[in-house]
Structures are given as C-alpha cells and as structure tokens.
mmCIF file of C-alpha atoms in Angstrom:
data_model
loop_
_atom_site.group_PDB
_atom_site.id
_atom_site.type_symbol
_atom_site.label_atom_id
_atom_site.label_comp_id
_atom_site.label_asym_id
_atom_site.label_seq_id
_atom_site.Cartn_x
_atom_site.Cartn_y
_atom_site.Cartn_z
ATOM 1 C CA MET A 34 20.940 -62.845 110.570
ATOM 2 C CA ASN A 35 19.527 -64.961 107.335
ATOM 3 C CA PRO A 36 16.752 -63.232 105.436
ATOM 4 C CA HIS A 37 15.729 -66.417 104.832
ATOM 5 C CA GLU A 38 15.470 -67.503 108.514
ATOM 6 C CA PRO A 39 12.475 -66.959 110.698
ATOM 7 C CA SER A 40 12.624 -64.632 113.674
ATOM 8 C CA ARG A 41 13.739 -65.889 117.240
ATOM 9 C CA ALA A 42 9.483 -65.117 118.382
ATOM 10 C CA TYR A 43 8.296 -66.777 115.211
ATOM 11 C CA ARG A 44 10.097 -70.065 116.356
ATOM 12 C CA LEU A 45 8.735 -69.381 119.693
ATOM 13 C CA GLY A 46 5.339 -69.059 118.712
ATOM 14 C CA GLU A 47 5.788 -72.001 116.427
ATOM 15 C CA LEU A 48 6.825 -74.417 119.401
ATOM 16 C CA ALA A 49 4.253 -72.922 121.196
ATOM 17 C CA CYS A 50 1.658 -74.057 119.007
ATOM 18 C CA ASP A 51 2.843 -77.354 119.090
ATOM 19 C CA LEU A 52 2.984 -77.901 122.374
ATOM 20 C CA VAL A 53 -0.627 -76.636 122.720
ATOM 21 C CA VAL A 54 -1.791 -79.390 120.072
ATOM 22 C CA ALA A 55 0.504 -81.792 121.593
ATOM 23 C CA ALA A 56 -1.100 -81.408 125.260
ATOM 24 C CA LEU A 57 -4.485 -81.825 123.487
ATOM 25 C CA LEU A 58 -3.824 -84.830 121.681
ATOM 26 C CA TRP A 59 -2.377 -86.401 124.704
ATOM 27 C CA TRP A 60 -6.047 -84.961 126.667
ATOM 28 C CA LEU A 61 -8.041 -86.422 123.801
ATOM 29 C CA PHE A 62 -6.157 -89.288 122.216
ATOM 30 C CA SER A 63 -2.940 -91.115 123.906
ATOM 31 C CA SER A 64 0.147 -89.905 125.000
ATOM 32 C CA ILE A 65 2.135 -91.650 121.859
ATOM 33 C CA THR A 66 -0.221 -89.890 119.579
ATOM 34 C CA ALA A 67 1.256 -86.785 121.514
ATOM 35 C CA ILE A 68 4.992 -87.679 121.852
ATOM 36 C CA VAL A 69 4.281 -88.878 117.687
ATOM 37 C CA PHE A 70 3.561 -85.702 116.458
ATOM 38 C CA PHE A 71 5.803 -83.433 118.804
ATOM 39 C CA GLY A 72 8.534 -85.293 117.514
ATOM 40 C CA LEU A 73 7.593 -84.704 113.440
ATOM 41 C CA THR A 74 6.729 -81.610 114.268
ATOM 42 C CA ARG A 75 10.172 -80.229 115.409
ATOM 43 C CA LEU A 76 11.879 -82.477 113.192
ATOM 44 C CA ARG A 77 10.204 -80.718 110.494
ATOM 45 C CA ALA A 78 11.297 -77.363 112.000
ATOM 46 C CA VAL A 79 15.003 -78.380 111.886
ATOM 47 C CA ARG A 80 16.525 -75.991 109.119
ATOM 48 C CA ARG A 81 20.349 -77.130 109.356
ATOM 49 C CA HIS A 82 22.437 -80.518 110.252
ATOM 50 C CA HIS A 83 23.160 -81.194 113.551
ATOM 51 C CA PHE A 84 24.826 -84.365 115.208
ATOM 52 C CA LEU A 85 25.332 -85.436 118.881
ATOM 53 C CA ASP A 86 28.915 -87.611 119.704
ATOM 54 C CA TRP A 87 28.752 -89.997 122.264
ATOM 55 C CA GLY A 88 32.304 -92.093 121.743
ATOM 56 C CA ARG A 89 32.404 -93.711 118.637
ATOM 57 C CA PHE A 90 28.969 -93.161 118.110
ATOM 58 C CA THR A 91 26.938 -90.368 116.559
ATOM 59 C CA ALA A 92 24.016 -89.728 115.971
ATOM 60 C CA GLY A 93 22.020 -86.517 114.237
ATOM 61 C CA VAL A 94 19.732 -84.858 111.547
ATOM 62 C CA ILE A 95 20.649 -83.969 108.256
ATOM 63 C CA VAL A 96 18.617 -81.877 105.766
ATOM 64 C CA GLY A 97 18.812 -82.617 102.237
ATOM 65 C CA THR A 98 16.045 -82.144 98.912
ATOM 66 C CA HIS A 99 14.751 -86.261 99.282
ATOM 67 C CA LEU A 100 11.103 -86.612 99.390
ATOM 68 C CA LYS A 101 10.352 -89.823 100.405
ATOM 69 C CA PHE A 102 9.675 -92.236 103.695
ATOM 70 C CA LEU A 103 12.399 -94.713 104.037
ATOM 71 C CA PHE A 104 13.914 -96.898 106.405
ATOM 72 C CA GLY A 105 17.358 -97.757 105.783
ATOM 73 C CA VAL A 106 21.078 -98.634 107.038
ATOM 74 C CA ALA A 107 23.994 -96.527 106.838
ATOM 75 C CA LEU A 108 27.242 -98.479 105.089
ATOM 76 C CA THR A 109 30.399 -97.483 105.856
ATOM 77 C CA ARG A 110 33.062 -96.677 103.008
ATOM 78 C CA TYR A 111 36.105 -97.557 104.473
ATOM 79 C CA ALA A 112 35.576 -101.177 105.895
ATOM 80 C CA SER A 113 36.675 -103.578 103.085
ATOM 81 C CA GLY A 114 33.310 -105.083 102.226
ATOM 82 C CA GLY A 115 31.054 -101.939 103.133
ATOM 83 C CA GLY A 116 29.486 -103.114 106.230
ATOM 84 C CA VAL A 117 26.386 -101.663 108.247
ATOM 85 C CA CYS A 118 27.673 -99.056 110.455
ATOM 86 C CA GLY A 119 24.189 -97.509 111.390
ATOM 87 C CA LEU A 120 20.392 -97.158 110.641
ATOM 88 C CA GLU A 121 19.064 -94.414 108.825
ATOM 89 C CA VAL A 122 15.309 -92.945 108.475
ATOM 90 C CA LEU A 123 13.954 -90.703 105.570
ATOM 91 C CA ILE A 124 10.747 -88.654 106.468
ATOM 92 C CA GLY A 125 10.188 -85.626 103.764
ATOM 93 C CA ARG A 126 13.584 -83.966 103.740
ATOM 94 C CA HIS A 127 14.934 -85.001 106.747
ATOM 95 C CA SER A 128 17.590 -87.869 107.529
ATOM 96 C CA LEU A 129 17.783 -89.019 111.000
ATOM 97 C CA ILE A 130 20.759 -91.212 111.481
ATOM 98 C CA VAL A 131 22.369 -93.133 113.967
ATOM 99 C CA CYS A 132 26.032 -94.601 113.408
ATOM 100 C CA ALA A 133 29.058 -95.816 114.777
ATOM 101 C CA PHE A 134 32.373 -93.803 113.357
ATOM 102 C CA ALA A 135 34.559 -97.080 112.995
ATOM 103 C CA THR A 136 33.842 -100.417 113.795
ATOM 104 C CA ARG A 137 35.288 -101.675 117.275
ATOM 105 C CA ASP A 138 38.429 -103.127 116.512
ATOM 106 C CA GLU A 139 39.517 -99.741 114.441
ATOM 107 C CA TRP A 140 38.105 -97.770 117.460
ATOM 108 C CA GLU A 141 39.934 -99.945 120.184
ATOM 109 C CA ALA A 142 43.010 -98.425 118.452
ATOM 110 C CA PHE A 143 42.274 -94.742 117.997
ATOM 111 C CA GLU A 144 41.501 -95.072 121.746
ATOM 112 C CA ARG A 145 45.050 -96.784 122.597
ATOM 113 C CA ARG A 146 46.956 -94.288 120.022
ATOM 114 C CA ASN A 147 45.023 -91.295 121.612
ATOM 115 C CA ALA A 148 45.678 -92.337 125.225
ATOM 116 C CA GLU A 149 49.864 -92.889 124.589
ATOM 117 C CA ARG A 150 49.625 -89.317 123.115
ATOM 118 C CA ARG A 151 48.077 -87.670 125.650
ATOM 119 C CA ALA A 152 50.490 -89.423 128.391
ATOM 120 C CA ALA A 153 53.118 -88.295 126.302
ATOM 121 C CA LEU A 154 52.257 -84.795 126.172
ATOM 122 C CA LYS A 155 51.837 -85.217 130.096
ATOM 123 C CA LYS A 156 55.271 -86.429 130.275
ATOM 124 C CA GLY A 157 56.580 -83.623 128.341
ATOM 125 C CA GLY A 158 55.344 -81.384 130.230
ATOM 126 C CA ASP A 159 56.361 -82.611 133.695
ATOM 127 C CA GLN A 160 59.856 -82.118 132.301
#
C-alpha cells in the first residue's frame, strides 16, 4: 500500500460524509444542487487516471498539475488538420475528457480489419 494513499476506511468515511451533505442539500435546496456537489466531491477524490472505452469513444479523468477552470476541445494529433475529437473540462487538477479514438472512416477500416483477422483465426482454428 502506498503511504501517500488514504486508507480504505478513510475513503469510505469521506464518501459517507459526502452522501450526508448531498442528502441535506437535496432536502434543503434541490436535487441539482446535491448532484453537482456530489459529482464535484467525487471528482476531487480521484487520485489516478481512469478511462472507460465504448467502441471508438473514450471518457475519463486525468489528474494533473493544472490549477484552472476551463472548457475546451481535445484535438486529434493524427488528423491532417488536427481536427476536434472531443470535449475537455478542467476543474482544478482534474481534467474530464470525452473523445473519439479515430475518425469514423478510420474506425470503420479498423473494425473491418479486425473482423477479417477474427475470421482468419477462426478459419485456421477449424482446420
């Protein structure tokens, strides 16, 4: 265990406190206030990069040294014009990003190559 990482009990206690405050905000103000509070506290609790992939798209949190609040776009470095591939939001040290791995044409070619490769492997395994 990393000595700089908080213990599991500490993190569960932090989550419980955040849930109590979110419930109070929900009761006293509105559901939107509670959801925004809970989302931002969970975002600030992230200590490592996390990504989820859905086909040609990915979404994730990057922890860096930024101390800003900024909306922006992510640019792909492989496109000839450096086209836009997604949206990025910086909140403190955390960068939330949703972007595409490749353009639609490149992704269709990639999927076609994968299908051909799987078919060749299946055909080779059946013999």
